[in-house]
Structures are given as structure tokens and as C-alpha cells.
């Protein structure tokens, strides 16, 4: 039950996922302030594609603030297979959550876009002004257009009702509690899982694609720290990119090498170029973030990889895979 001193009731949709669990770790680890009550939802609390279940969960928790993470999420190969589902399910989730936030007079909502939704044919670095400047990469158009509509909805709620609904645009996220499923997940958890099995079975590690594409990776705990700052301090309706700097961009091959080193794998590494490379790069600027937080320190990539690998090995039985 909420104490009578509760001023902020913060509802985190998608609270049981990679990003949600990272925020929960920080909140339970001391980030929670007096007067704040945090609730982390999973789909067991409500199927947010269903408007009645969404309404019921908002009535139950009466949030004053919402961090909206819930989504159908996946790596390149899941997106390539299910563009229609990524569009439909995410459009329903997003419309239900934002409309219920409006109907329940939620003071502030922060939703989650992704740097993979930007135009594929673009100049670099990408910045927040470029979201709608052209079609996204063909591999994930369903997810990308659904996410872009959050930005449209945020502007429309603000224009028509003065709602303070905004969004963040993380780059590729990784960390503990990720989805390590090899077919559906993202590249880093997929490679960590595959390296674990290769080491156990004495077989080669197979990296999909050429290894040439480039990515900026943000550690989930760093993203969580930034998300909590956005909830408390960021007042723009325009979204803000949450990413490491352009200079931190690495190739898939370099990322694989970091995982091989962190896992102590000494076997053969093979590149299966019959598998898609997906988008070559989506280099994003974190200049807007740096204007607000010039001194924010990201966890060094190799350290974050090592922490994630150690967590996975220690939690292999319970990890999502
Ligand atoms: P995740 O680990 O797959 O977690 C997804 C979360 O959404 C889970 O809590 C899941 O609940 C919930 N969910 C899915 N469908 C739902 C439904 N129909 N009703 C209610 N809840 C539902 O995803 P993530 O990586 O944490 O992503 C969180 C947010 O960050 C998403 O909006 C994603 O688009 C965005 N993002 C992620 C990345 C990345 O690299 N991971 C990059 C940029 C942006 P269950 O646990 O019950 O399934
Ligand atoms: O994280 P990922 O699946 O998605 O990375 P994207 C795909 C890149 O990693 C491709 C290579 O170049 C793959 O060839 N790769 C190598 C692997 N080995 C593996 C592996 O074992 N698993 C996977 N998954 N890839 C996604 C978007 O793009 O970015 C989503 O499709 C989402 O919508 C996500 O926004 C953040 O970074 O290419």
C-alpha cells in the first residue's frame, strides 16, 4: 500500500525486461527518493495490447508518472521475420498506454524509441531532428514506424491537451536480464550465449554476417541512470538520444572479440556471411544529452561486457534464452 506521504507514483511498463530490470536495480539500490513509489509491470499484470486491461492497471496504480518501456522487441532476425507483428502489437500497446495516461491525468510520460528507427539513407551523425526524414531500414520497418508514431502521438497530446508526454531514443542496449535467445535476441546477448555454448561444447563461435556493421552500445545500467534523470529533469516534448558518443562506435567483429576475451573462449571464430548484416551503421550524436549532462560517465564497453558475461554465466539457469 502507498504511504500517505507518497507524492510520486511511478509506473514502469515493460518493467520485467532488460531496461526495466536495470531501472529497478537502481531504484532498489538507492535511487528511489522519499515520497516516490515505483511499480514495475510485466505482461502478467496486464496485456497492454488490450485496452480494458490497460485501463484496469492504470485505475489500480493511479500513476502520476509513467516510464513506458513495454513493447514487442527483438534483434535484426526477429524483426525481419515479423514486421507486421512488430507494427500491430506496438501500435496497440502505445495507443493504449498514452490514451490511459491522458485519461488518468498522468503528469509526465517518458516513452522509448530507438536509434534504429531513423532514416536508412541519411547523413551522419544522426540527431533528434531527423526521425521522420525518410524510410527506415527495410529489415525493421514495422517496429520503426510504430516507434515513430509515439513521437507523433506525443506532439498531438501536447498540442491538443498540453500533455507532458516525451520520449528517449536509446541506441543498442545490453546488460544483465537481457533476452539471450539466439534466434530472437540482439547481437550482444546472442553472441554471449553462443560463446557460452561454444566453450562448453568445444565448437567454433559462429558470428552472423560479415562482422563489418558498426554499432554504439549502451550498458543497461547507464541507460537506467539516464532514464531516471529524464523522468525527473527533462522537460522537452522533443525526444532525446541516449547513447555513448560517436567515437565509441565499434564493429560487430570488435564486439565479438570483447565477448571472446571476457568469456575466456579460445576456440575458432567463424563469420557466417550467408546471414544478413542488416543496417551497416546508425551513428547517432549524443550532443543534445551532452548539453544537459556534460560530465555523465558511461561504463567502459569492455567492463560492461565483462559484467554482463559474468552475470550470464552465473545465472545461466534463470536467464531468458
Ligand atoms: P525486453 O527485454 O524484450 O522487455 C520487453 C518488456 O515489455 C517486458 O517487460 C515485457 O513483459 C513487456 N511486454 C511485451 N509485450 C507486452 C504486452 N503485450 N503487454 C505488457 N507488457 C508487454 O525489451 P527491452 O530491451 O527492455 O526494451 C525496453 C524498451 O526499450 C522497448 O520499448 C524497446 O523498444 C526499447 N529499446 C530497446 C533497445 C535494445 O537494444 N534492447 C534499444 C532501443 C530501444 P514480459 O516480461 O511479461 O514479456
Ligand atoms: O542487435 P542486432 O540483432 O540488431 O544486430 P540491429 C544485428 C547485427 O549483428 C547484424 C550481427 O550485423 C548481424 O549480422 N550479428 C552477428 C548478430 N551475430 C549475431 C547474433 O548472434 N545475433 C544477432 N541478432 N545479430 C536492431 C533492430 O537492429 O536494433 C531492432 O532491428 C532494435 O528494431 C535493435 O531497434 C536495437 O542493431 O541490426
mmCIF file of C-alpha atoms and ligand atoms in Angstrom:
data_model
loop_
_atom_site.group_PDB
_atom_site.id
_atom_site.type_symbol
_atom_site.label_atom_id
_atom_site.label_comp_id
_atom_site.label_asym_id
_atom_site.label_seq_id
_atom_site.Cartn_x
_atom_site.Cartn_y
_atom_site.Cartn_z
ATOM 1 C CA UNK A 1 0.000 0.000 0.000
ATOM 2 C CA UNK A 2 1.167 3.561 -0.680
ATOM 3 C CA UNK A 3 2.149 5.529 2.415
ATOM 4 C CA UNK A 4 0.160 8.750 2.876
ATOM 5 C CA UNK A 5 3.437 10.627 2.159
ATOM 6 C CA UNK A 6 3.570 9.304 -1.418
ATOM 7 C CA UNK A 7 3.787 12.241 -3.834
ATOM 8 C CA UNK A 8 5.007 10.390 -6.945
ATOM 9 C CA UNK A 9 3.550 7.072 -8.077
ATOM 10 C CA UNK A 10 5.812 5.933 -10.920
ATOM 11 C CA UNK A 11 4.543 3.137 -13.160
ATOM 12 C CA UNK A 12 7.110 1.361 -15.357
ATOM 13 C CA UNK A 13 5.523 -0.600 -18.201
ATOM 14 C CA UNK A 14 7.807 -3.330 -19.527
ATOM 15 C CA UNK A 15 9.402 -3.397 -16.068
ATOM 16 C CA UNK A 16 10.417 -7.054 -16.337
ATOM 17 C CA UNK A 17 12.648 -6.586 -19.390
ATOM 18 C CA UNK A 18 16.280 -5.642 -19.936
ATOM 19 C CA UNK A 19 15.784 -1.894 -19.449
ATOM 20 C CA UNK A 20 13.059 -2.220 -16.802
ATOM 21 C CA UNK A 21 15.131 -4.545 -14.631
ATOM 22 C CA UNK A 22 18.098 -2.146 -14.845
ATOM 23 C CA UNK A 23 15.926 0.746 -13.630
ATOM 24 C CA UNK A 24 14.529 -1.498 -10.878
ATOM 25 C CA UNK A 25 18.057 -2.430 -9.808
ATOM 26 C CA UNK A 26 18.952 1.254 -9.381
ATOM 27 C CA UNK A 27 15.653 2.170 -7.681
ATOM 28 C CA UNK A 28 16.024 -0.671 -5.177
ATOM 29 C CA UNK A 29 19.718 0.135 -4.836
ATOM 30 C CA UNK A 30 19.176 3.662 -3.509
ATOM 31 C CA UNK A 31 17.950 5.819 -6.409
ATOM 32 C CA UNK A 32 14.389 5.960 -5.011
ATOM 33 C CA UNK A 33 13.644 9.273 -3.300
ATOM 34 C CA UNK A 34 11.355 9.818 -0.289
ATOM 35 C CA UNK A 35 7.754 10.179 -1.421
ATOM 36 C CA UNK A 36 8.306 8.061 -4.555
ATOM 37 C CA UNK A 37 6.510 4.755 -5.078
ATOM 38 C CA UNK A 38 7.732 2.673 -8.015
ATOM 39 C CA UNK A 39 5.776 -0.168 -9.681
ATOM 40 C CA UNK A 40 7.371 -2.408 -12.327
ATOM 41 C CA UNK A 41 4.855 -4.167 -14.588
ATOM 42 C CA UNK A 42 5.198 -7.296 -16.691
ATOM 43 C CA UNK A 43 2.682 -8.613 -19.210
ATOM 44 C CA UNK A 44 1.294 -10.781 -16.392
ATOM 45 C CA UNK A 45 -0.040 -7.595 -14.722
ATOM 46 C CA UNK A 46 -1.769 -6.508 -17.942
ATOM 47 C CA UNK A 47 -1.615 -7.314 -21.637
ATOM 48 C CA UNK A 48 -1.202 -3.714 -22.805
ATOM 49 C CA UNK A 49 -2.430 -4.569 -26.309
ATOM 50 C CA UNK A 50 -5.817 -4.884 -24.584
ATOM 51 C CA UNK A 51 -7.414 -1.531 -23.751
ATOM 52 C CA UNK A 52 -9.557 -2.889 -20.894
ATOM 53 C CA UNK A 53 -6.561 -4.486 -19.180
ATOM 54 C CA UNK A 54 -4.583 -1.284 -19.703
ATOM 55 C CA UNK A 55 -7.383 0.802 -18.174
ATOM 56 C CA UNK A 56 -7.616 -1.581 -15.209
ATOM 57 C CA UNK A 57 -3.901 -1.361 -14.440
ATOM 58 C CA UNK A 58 -3.967 2.453 -14.584
ATOM 59 C CA UNK A 59 -7.018 2.502 -12.284
ATOM 60 C CA UNK A 60 -5.267 0.166 -9.855
ATOM 61 C CA UNK A 61 -1.970 2.079 -9.596
ATOM 62 C CA UNK A 62 -3.173 5.685 -10.297
ATOM 63 C CA UNK A 63 0.297 6.684 -11.608
ATOM 64 C CA UNK A 64 1.431 10.313 -11.516
ATOM 65 C CA UNK A 65 4.358 9.424 -13.826
ATOM 66 C CA UNK A 66 4.916 6.657 -16.382
ATOM 67 C CA UNK A 67 8.076 5.214 -17.889
ATOM 68 C CA UNK A 68 6.723 3.386 -20.911
ATOM 69 C CA UNK A 69 9.041 0.541 -21.975
ATOM 70 C CA UNK A 70 6.587 -2.254 -22.849
ATOM 71 C CA UNK A 71 6.949 -3.376 -26.458
ATOM 72 C CA UNK A 72 7.450 -6.295 -28.763
ATOM 73 C CA UNK A 73 11.263 -6.148 -29.019
ATOM 74 C CA UNK A 74 13.860 -8.161 -30.867
ATOM 75 C CA UNK A 75 17.054 -8.245 -32.858
ATOM 76 C CA UNK A 76 17.559 -7.984 -36.585
ATOM 77 C CA UNK A 77 16.448 -11.525 -37.422
ATOM 78 C CA UNK A 78 13.232 -11.430 -35.386
ATOM 79 C CA UNK A 79 12.373 -8.073 -36.963
ATOM 80 C CA UNK A 80 12.986 -9.403 -40.469
ATOM 81 C CA UNK A 81 10.534 -12.234 -39.831
ATOM 82 C CA UNK A 82 7.709 -10.404 -38.087
ATOM 83 C CA UNK A 83 7.445 -6.798 -39.365
ATOM 84 C CA UNK A 84 3.621 -6.929 -39.292
ATOM 85 C CA UNK A 85 3.504 -8.125 -35.666
ATOM 86 C CA UNK A 86 6.066 -5.534 -34.591
ATOM 87 C CA UNK A 87 3.854 -2.851 -36.188
ATOM 88 C CA UNK A 88 0.468 -4.041 -34.889
ATOM 89 C CA UNK A 89 1.346 -5.048 -31.334
ATOM 90 C CA UNK A 90 3.429 -1.950 -30.661
ATOM 91 C CA UNK A 91 0.861 0.426 -32.163
ATOM 92 C CA UNK A 92 -1.826 -1.051 -29.859
ATOM 93 C CA UNK A 93 0.406 -1.005 -26.762
ATOM 94 C CA UNK A 94 1.487 2.585 -27.388
ATOM 95 C CA UNK A 95 -2.004 3.916 -28.137
ATOM 96 C CA UNK A 96 -3.472 2.202 -25.062
ATOM 97 C CA UNK A 97 -0.759 3.388 -22.689
ATOM 98 C CA UNK A 98 -0.727 7.005 -23.901
ATOM 99 C CA UNK A 99 -4.534 7.280 -24.014
ATOM 100 C CA UNK A 100 -4.860 5.824 -20.488
ATOM 101 C CA UNK A 101 -2.129 8.197 -19.290
ATOM 102 C CA UNK A 102 -4.195 11.063 -20.719
ATOM 103 C CA UNK A 103 -7.481 9.808 -19.235
ATOM 104 C CA UNK A 104 -5.837 9.408 -15.824
ATOM 105 C CA UNK A 105 -4.171 12.827 -15.956
ATOM 106 C CA UNK A 106 -0.661 11.416 -15.650
ATOM 107 C CA UNK A 107 1.694 14.375 -15.117
ATOM 108 C CA UNK A 108 4.536 13.011 -17.276
ATOM 109 C CA UNK A 109 5.171 10.041 -19.565
ATOM 110 C CA UNK A 110 8.574 9.068 -20.958
ATOM 111 C CA UNK A 111 8.355 6.514 -23.779
ATOM 112 C CA UNK A 112 11.119 4.679 -25.588
ATOM 113 C CA UNK A 113 12.108 4.947 -29.241
ATOM 114 C CA UNK A 114 15.339 3.516 -30.731
ATOM 115 C CA UNK A 115 18.190 4.751 -32.931
ATOM 116 C CA UNK A 116 17.296 2.004 -35.418
ATOM 117 C CA UNK A 117 14.121 3.888 -36.393
ATOM 118 C CA UNK A 118 15.948 6.741 -38.133
ATOM 119 C CA UNK A 119 16.067 7.012 -41.948
ATOM 120 C CA UNK A 120 18.395 4.435 -43.501
ATOM 121 C CA UNK A 121 19.614 6.830 -46.212
ATOM 122 C CA UNK A 122 20.884 9.725 -44.128
ATOM 123 C CA UNK A 123 23.813 11.939 -43.272
ATOM 124 C CA UNK A 124 25.790 11.250 -40.101
ATOM 125 C CA UNK A 125 25.762 11.721 -37.256
ATOM 126 C CA UNK A 126 22.004 11.255 -36.852
ATOM 127 C CA UNK A 127 20.318 13.678 -34.454
ATOM 128 C CA UNK A 128 16.850 14.067 -32.926
ATOM 129 C CA UNK A 129 15.620 16.334 -35.736
ATOM 130 C CA UNK A 130 15.923 13.593 -38.357
ATOM 131 C CA UNK A 131 13.417 10.932 -37.185
ATOM 132 C CA UNK A 132 10.871 11.430 -39.977
ATOM 133 C CA UNK A 133 13.233 12.391 -42.830
ATOM 134 C CA UNK A 134 12.843 9.213 -44.832
ATOM 135 C CA UNK A 135 12.092 5.471 -44.682
ATOM 136 C CA UNK A 136 13.811 3.323 -42.049
ATOM 137 C CA UNK A 137 15.933 0.291 -42.912
ATOM 138 C CA UNK A 138 13.801 -2.379 -44.631
ATOM 139 C CA UNK A 139 14.707 -5.037 -42.016
ATOM 140 C CA UNK A 140 12.630 -3.453 -39.242
ATOM 141 C CA UNK A 141 10.158 -1.042 -40.873
ATOM 142 C CA UNK A 142 7.237 -2.378 -38.796
ATOM 143 C CA UNK A 143 8.916 -1.670 -35.467
ATOM 144 C CA UNK A 144 10.418 1.607 -36.700
ATOM 145 C CA UNK A 145 7.156 3.135 -37.949
ATOM 146 C CA UNK A 146 5.340 2.046 -34.771
ATOM 147 C CA UNK A 147 8.017 3.747 -32.683
ATOM 148 C CA UNK A 148 7.961 6.888 -34.834
ATOM 149 C CA UNK A 149 4.219 7.154 -34.164
ATOM 150 C CA UNK A 150 4.994 7.604 -30.440
ATOM 151 C CA UNK A 151 6.697 10.885 -31.344
ATOM 152 C CA UNK A 152 3.647 11.909 -33.403
ATOM 153 C CA UNK A 153 1.305 10.954 -30.544
ATOM 154 C CA UNK A 154 3.399 12.867 -28.002
ATOM 155 C CA UNK A 155 3.190 16.036 -30.095
ATOM 156 C CA UNK A 156 -0.546 15.589 -30.678
ATOM 157 C CA UNK A 157 -1.359 15.061 -26.982
ATOM 158 C CA UNK A 158 0.750 18.108 -26.137
ATOM 159 C CA UNK A 159 -0.873 20.300 -28.810
ATOM 160 C CA UNK A 160 -4.439 19.243 -28.036
ATOM 161 C CA UNK A 161 -4.273 18.705 -24.262
ATOM 162 C CA UNK A 162 -0.989 20.181 -23.071
ATOM 163 C CA UNK A 163 0.188 16.700 -22.031
ATOM 164 C CA UNK A 164 3.815 16.325 -20.977
ATOM 165 C CA UNK A 165 4.487 13.144 -22.959
ATOM 166 C CA UNK A 166 8.051 12.797 -24.262
ATOM 167 C CA UNK A 167 10.474 10.061 -25.304
ATOM 168 C CA UNK A 168 14.082 8.927 -25.214
ATOM 169 C CA UNK A 169 15.956 7.366 -28.138
ATOM 170 C CA UNK A 170 18.446 4.775 -26.839
ATOM 171 C CA UNK A 171 20.968 3.131 -29.097
ATOM 172 C CA UNK A 172 21.512 -0.670 -28.843
ATOM 173 C CA UNK A 173 21.175 -1.663 -25.193
ATOM 174 C CA UNK A 174 22.774 -4.657 -23.458
ATOM 175 C CA UNK A 175 23.271 -5.964 -19.948
ATOM 176 C CA UNK A 176 22.041 -8.340 -17.249
ATOM 177 C CA UNK A 177 18.471 -9.645 -17.582
ATOM 178 C CA UNK A 178 18.650 -9.294 -21.389
ATOM 179 C CA UNK A 179 16.877 -11.675 -23.771
ATOM 180 C CA UNK A 180 19.669 -14.153 -24.574
ATOM 181 C CA UNK A 181 17.540 -16.132 -27.039
ATOM 182 C CA UNK A 182 19.842 -16.757 -30.008
ATOM 183 C CA UNK A 183 17.160 -16.542 -32.725
ATOM 184 C CA UNK A 184 15.121 -13.618 -31.356
ATOM 185 C CA UNK A 185 17.555 -11.534 -29.324
ATOM 186 C CA UNK A 186 20.013 -8.788 -30.121
ATOM 187 C CA UNK A 187 23.597 -9.301 -31.193
ATOM 188 C CA UNK A 188 25.447 -8.995 -27.871
ATOM 189 C CA UNK A 189 23.272 -11.375 -25.816
ATOM 190 C CA UNK A 190 23.177 -13.707 -28.813
ATOM 191 C CA UNK A 191 26.968 -13.791 -29.064
ATOM 192 C CA UNK A 192 27.362 -14.185 -25.289
ATOM 193 C CA UNK A 193 25.007 -17.176 -25.326
ATOM 194 C CA UNK A 194 26.691 -18.688 -28.418
ATOM 195 C CA UNK A 195 30.163 -18.224 -26.882
ATOM 196 C CA UNK A 196 28.999 -19.936 -23.685
ATOM 197 C CA UNK A 197 27.799 -22.949 -25.701
ATOM 198 C CA UNK A 198 30.894 -22.992 -27.961
ATOM 199 C CA UNK A 199 33.151 -23.061 -24.912
ATOM 200 C CA UNK A 200 31.092 -25.795 -23.236
ATOM 201 C CA UNK A 201 30.914 -27.961 -26.392
ATOM 202 C CA UNK A 202 34.366 -27.220 -27.835
ATOM 203 C CA UNK A 203 32.790 -25.954 -31.070
ATOM 204 C CA UNK A 204 33.508 -22.763 -33.071
ATOM 205 C CA UNK A 205 31.763 -19.493 -32.283
ATOM 206 C CA UNK A 206 29.669 -18.532 -35.321
ATOM 207 C CA UNK A 207 29.198 -14.772 -35.723
ATOM 208 C CA UNK A 208 26.397 -13.984 -38.184
ATOM 209 C CA UNK A 209 27.113 -11.644 -41.097
ATOM 210 C CA UNK A 210 30.471 -10.139 -42.071
ATOM 211 C CA UNK A 211 31.201 -8.501 -38.696
ATOM 212 C CA UNK A 212 31.651 -5.195 -40.536
ATOM 213 C CA UNK A 213 28.466 -3.304 -39.422
ATOM 214 C CA UNK A 214 29.039 -0.702 -36.744
ATOM 215 C CA UNK A 215 27.047 -0.035 -33.557
ATOM 216 C CA UNK A 216 27.058 2.220 -30.493
ATOM 217 C CA UNK A 217 26.178 0.062 -27.474
ATOM 218 C CA UNK A 218 24.864 1.450 -24.190
ATOM 219 C CA UNK A 219 25.086 -0.559 -20.956
ATOM 220 C CA UNK A 220 21.607 -1.038 -19.445
ATOM 221 C CA UNK A 221 22.686 0.368 -16.055
ATOM 222 C CA UNK A 222 23.950 3.562 -17.723
ATOM 223 C CA UNK A 223 20.707 3.873 -19.662
ATOM 224 C CA UNK A 224 18.759 3.335 -16.439
ATOM 225 C CA UNK A 225 20.638 6.200 -14.730
ATOM 226 C CA UNK A 226 19.848 8.442 -17.700
ATOM 227 C CA UNK A 227 16.197 7.343 -17.791
ATOM 228 C CA UNK A 228 15.716 8.320 -14.131
ATOM 229 C CA UNK A 229 17.329 11.708 -14.850
ATOM 230 C CA UNK A 230 14.972 12.219 -17.845
ATOM 231 C CA UNK A 231 11.930 11.368 -15.707
ATOM 232 C CA UNK A 232 12.936 13.895 -13.081
ATOM 233 C CA UNK A 233 14.603 16.716 -15.018
ATOM 234 C CA UNK A 234 13.954 16.627 -18.793
ATOM 235 C CA UNK A 235 11.044 18.924 -19.740
ATOM 236 C CA UNK A 236 11.048 18.955 -23.574
ATOM 237 C CA UNK A 237 8.400 17.180 -25.652
ATOM 238 C CA UNK A 238 11.051 16.626 -28.335
ATOM 239 C CA UNK A 239 12.826 13.267 -27.801
ATOM 240 C CA UNK A 240 16.455 12.986 -26.659
ATOM 241 C CA UNK A 241 19.033 10.448 -27.866
ATOM 242 C CA UNK A 242 20.608 8.445 -25.027
ATOM 243 C CA UNK A 243 23.807 6.976 -26.416
ATOM 244 C CA UNK A 244 27.541 6.796 -25.965
ATOM 245 C CA UNK A 245 29.479 9.158 -28.236
ATOM 246 C CA UNK A 246 30.107 8.557 -31.945
ATOM 247 C CA UNK A 247 33.735 7.789 -31.088
ATOM 248 C CA UNK A 248 32.574 4.761 -29.037
ATOM 249 C CA UNK A 249 31.103 3.043 -32.099
ATOM 250 C CA UNK A 250 32.514 -0.471 -32.615
ATOM 251 C CA UNK A 251 32.208 -3.084 -35.358
ATOM 252 C CA UNK A 252 30.319 -6.316 -34.716
ATOM 253 C CA UNK A 253 33.706 -8.044 -35.071
ATOM 254 C CA UNK A 254 35.242 -5.893 -32.328
ATOM 255 C CA UNK A 255 32.208 -6.533 -30.116
ATOM 256 C CA UNK A 256 32.615 -10.284 -30.670
ATOM 257 C CA UNK A 257 36.305 -10.033 -29.754
ATOM 258 C CA UNK A 258 35.393 -8.302 -26.495
ATOM 259 C CA UNK A 259 32.952 -11.113 -25.660
ATOM 260 C CA UNK A 260 35.504 -13.822 -26.601
ATOM 261 C CA UNK A 261 38.023 -12.210 -24.268
ATOM 262 C CA UNK A 262 35.514 -11.702 -21.425
ATOM 263 C CA UNK A 263 34.343 -15.328 -21.680
ATOM 264 C CA UNK A 264 37.893 -16.746 -21.943
ATOM 265 C CA UNK A 265 36.967 -18.521 -25.176
ATOM 266 C CA UNK A 266 39.974 -19.893 -27.077
ATOM 267 C CA UNK A 267 38.230 -21.722 -29.904
ATOM 268 C CA UNK A 268 37.693 -20.771 -33.544
ATOM 269 C CA UNK A 269 35.587 -17.759 -34.526
ATOM 270 C CA UNK A 270 33.741 -18.067 -37.848
ATOM 271 C CA UNK A 271 31.782 -15.366 -39.774
ATOM 272 C CA UNK A 272 28.709 -16.774 -41.500
ATOM 273 C CA UNK A 273 28.286 -14.285 -44.348
ATOM 274 C CA UNK A 274 25.193 -16.103 -45.596
ATOM 275 C CA UNK A 275 23.364 -14.314 -42.748
ATOM 276 C CA UNK A 276 22.231 -10.694 -43.152
ATOM 277 C CA UNK A 277 24.336 -7.775 -41.910
ATOM 278 C CA UNK A 278 21.216 -5.618 -41.551
ATOM 279 C CA UNK A 279 21.841 -1.890 -41.283
ATOM 280 C CA UNK A 280 25.519 -1.052 -41.815
ATOM 281 C CA UNK A 281 25.534 1.824 -39.329
ATOM 282 C CA UNK A 282 23.209 4.223 -37.480
ATOM 283 C CA UNK A 283 25.753 6.567 -35.974
ATOM 284 C CA UNK A 284 23.923 8.889 -33.596
ATOM 285 C CA UNK A 285 25.049 12.108 -31.944
ATOM 286 C CA UNK A 286 24.673 12.437 -28.167
ATOM 287 C CA UNK A 287 25.323 16.182 -28.447
ATOM 288 C CA UNK A 288 21.918 17.129 -27.009
ATOM 289 C CA UNK A 289 22.499 14.834 -23.997
ATOM 290 C CA UNK A 290 25.976 16.294 -23.527
ATOM 291 C CA UNK A 291 24.487 19.815 -23.405
ATOM 292 C CA UNK A 292 22.430 18.714 -20.398
ATOM 293 C CA UNK A 293 24.930 16.300 -18.804
ATOM 294 C CA UNK A 294 28.440 17.195 -19.985
ATOM 295 C CA UNK A 295 30.077 15.106 -17.246
ATOM 296 C CA UNK A 296 27.991 11.918 -17.380
ATOM 297 C CA UNK A 297 30.350 8.933 -17.287
ATOM 298 C CA UNK A 298 29.454 5.829 -19.330
ATOM 299 C CA UNK A 299 30.756 2.453 -18.186
ATOM 300 C CA UNK A 300 33.702 1.442 -20.437
ATOM 301 C CA UNK A 301 32.445 -1.026 -23.071
ATOM 302 C CA UNK A 302 34.796 -3.909 -22.200
ATOM 303 C CA UNK A 303 33.964 -3.588 -18.486
ATOM 304 C CA UNK A 304 30.226 -3.629 -19.227
ATOM 305 C CA UNK A 305 30.677 -6.680 -21.471
ATOM 306 C CA UNK A 306 32.647 -8.455 -18.744
ATOM 307 C CA UNK A 307 29.978 -7.714 -16.120
ATOM 308 C CA UNK A 308 27.253 -8.962 -18.467
ATOM 309 C CA UNK A 309 29.152 -12.156 -19.343
ATOM 310 C CA UNK A 310 29.881 -12.882 -15.685
ATOM 311 C CA UNK A 311 26.198 -12.362 -14.836
ATOM 312 C CA UNK A 312 25.089 -14.668 -17.670
ATOM 313 C CA UNK A 313 27.466 -17.480 -16.657
ATOM 314 C CA UNK A 314 26.394 -17.183 -13.003
ATOM 315 C CA UNK A 315 22.679 -17.044 -13.925
ATOM 316 C CA UNK A 316 22.585 -19.383 -16.912
ATOM 317 C CA UNK A 317 19.737 -21.419 -15.443
ATOM 318 C CA UNK A 318 17.391 -18.434 -14.977
ATOM 319 C CA UNK A 319 18.467 -16.171 -17.867
ATOM 320 C CA UNK A 320 15.900 -15.603 -20.664
ATOM 321 C CA UNK A 321 17.234 -17.715 -23.571
HETATM 322 P P1 LIG B 1 12.518 -6.713 -23.369
HETATM 323 O O1 LIG B 1 13.656 -7.154 -22.518
HETATM 324 O O2 LIG B 1 12.063 -7.555 -24.505
HETATM 325 O O3 LIG B 1 11.251 -6.418 -22.423
HETATM 326 C C1 LIG B 1 10.036 -6.077 -23.005
HETATM 327 C C2 LIG B 1 9.085 -5.723 -21.887
HETATM 328 O O4 LIG B 1 7.813 -5.388 -22.445
HETATM 329 C C3 LIG B 1 8.871 -6.891 -20.916
HETATM 330 O O5 LIG B 1 8.701 -6.388 -19.615
HETATM 331 C C4 LIG B 1 7.573 -7.497 -21.437
HETATM 332 O O6 LIG B 1 6.825 -8.192 -20.447
HETATM 333 C C5 LIG B 1 6.840 -6.235 -21.847
HETATM 334 N N1 LIG B 1 5.778 -6.527 -22.806
HETATM 335 C C6 LIG B 1 5.911 -7.035 -24.058
HETATM 336 N N2 LIG B 1 4.696 -7.177 -24.623
HETATM 337 C C7 LIG B 1 3.769 -6.756 -23.695
HETATM 338 C C8 LIG B 1 2.354 -6.670 -23.665
HETATM 339 N N3 LIG B 1 1.617 -7.048 -24.700
HETATM 340 N N4 LIG B 1 1.773 -6.192 -22.550
HETATM 341 C C9 LIG B 1 2.504 -5.813 -21.480
HETATM 342 N N5 LIG B 1 3.858 -5.848 -21.437
HETATM 343 C C10 LIG B 1 4.471 -6.333 -22.544
HETATM 344 O O7 LIG B 1 12.784 -5.280 -24.004
HETATM 345 P P2 LIG B 1 13.862 -4.159 -23.618
HETATM 346 O O8 LIG B 1 15.113 -4.418 -24.378
HETATM 347 O O9 LIG B 1 13.897 -3.998 -22.125
HETATM 348 O O10 LIG B 1 13.176 -2.864 -24.264
HETATM 349 C C11 LIG B 1 12.509 -1.938 -23.450
HETATM 350 C C12 LIG B 1 12.208 -0.734 -24.331
HETATM 351 O O11 LIG B 1 13.444 -0.218 -24.845
HETATM 352 C C13 LIG B 1 11.355 -1.080 -25.539
HETATM 353 O O12 LIG B 1 10.397 -0.056 -25.756
HETATM 354 C C14 LIG B 1 12.358 -1.130 -26.687
HETATM 355 O O13 LIG B 1 11.740 -0.821 -27.923
HETATM 356 C C15 LIG B 1 13.335 -0.082 -26.260
HETATM 357 N N6 LIG B 1 14.685 -0.219 -26.837
HETATM 358 C C16 LIG B 1 15.400 -1.371 -26.644
HETATM 359 C C17 LIG B 1 16.685 -1.481 -27.221
HETATM 360 C C18 LIG B 1 17.527 -2.719 -27.033
HETATM 361 O O14 LIG B 1 18.597 -2.785 -27.658
HETATM 362 N N7 LIG B 1 17.117 -3.663 -26.207
HETATM 363 C C19 LIG B 1 17.213 -0.426 -27.966
HETATM 364 C C20 LIG B 1 16.456 0.735 -28.116
HETATM 365 C C21 LIG B 1 15.190 0.829 -27.543
HETATM 366 P P3 LIG B 1 7.107 -9.772 -20.193
HETATM 367 O O15 LIG B 1 8.409 -9.839 -19.445
HETATM 368 O O16 LIG B 1 5.947 -10.220 -19.379
HETATM 369 O O17 LIG B 1 7.171 -10.419 -21.552
HETATM 370 O O1 LIG B 2 21.290 -6.364 -32.304
HETATM 371 P P1 LIG B 2 21.001 -6.768 -33.700
HETATM 372 O O2 LIG B 2 20.298 -8.068 -33.922
HETATM 373 O O3 LIG B 2 20.084 -5.695 -34.408
HETATM 374 O O4 LIG B 2 22.414 -6.762 -34.505
HETATM 375 P P2 LIG B 2 20.412 -4.321 -35.158
HETATM 376 C C1 LIG B 2 22.449 -7.296 -35.811
HETATM 377 C C2 LIG B 2 23.878 -7.234 -36.344
HETATM 378 O O5 LIG B 2 24.722 -8.139 -35.588
HETATM 379 C C3 LIG B 2 23.904 -7.732 -37.786
HETATM 380 C C4 LIG B 2 25.163 -9.214 -36.456
HETATM 381 O O6 LIG B 2 25.011 -7.150 -38.437
HETATM 382 C C5 LIG B 2 24.128 -9.219 -37.582
HETATM 383 O O7 LIG B 2 24.693 -9.847 -38.748
HETATM 384 N N1 LIG B 2 25.188 -10.457 -35.675
HETATM 385 C C6 LIG B 2 26.270 -11.275 -35.566
HETATM 386 C C7 LIG B 2 24.199 -10.954 -34.921
HETATM 387 N N2 LIG B 2 25.983 -12.336 -34.797
HETATM 388 C C8 LIG B 2 24.686 -12.142 -34.363
HETATM 389 C C9 LIG B 2 23.848 -12.883 -33.491
HETATM 390 O O8 LIG B 2 24.207 -13.946 -32.931
HETATM 391 N N3 LIG B 2 22.608 -12.374 -33.245
HETATM 392 C C10 LIG B 2 22.172 -11.208 -33.823
HETATM 393 N N4 LIG B 2 20.935 -10.751 -33.519
HETATM 394 N N5 LIG B 2 22.948 -10.472 -34.683
HETATM 395 C C11 LIG B 2 18.012 -3.844 -34.284
HETATM 396 C C12 LIG B 2 16.633 -3.529 -34.817
HETATM 397 O O9 LIG B 2 18.938 -3.700 -35.331
HETATM 398 O O10 LIG B 2 18.386 -2.896 -33.288
HETATM 399 C C13 LIG B 2 15.629 -3.555 -33.706
HETATM 400 O O11 LIG B 2 16.293 -4.491 -35.812
HETATM 401 C C14 LIG B 2 16.102 -2.826 -32.459
HETATM 402 O O12 LIG B 2 14.423 -2.992 -34.177
HETATM 403 C C15 LIG B 2 17.563 -3.033 -32.150
HETATM 404 O O13 LIG B 2 15.830 -1.478 -32.552
HETATM 405 C C16 LIG B 2 18.042 -2.059 -31.099
HETATM 406 O O14 LIG B 2 21.230 -3.437 -34.279
HETATM 407 O O15 LIG B 2 20.912 -4.627 -36.507
#
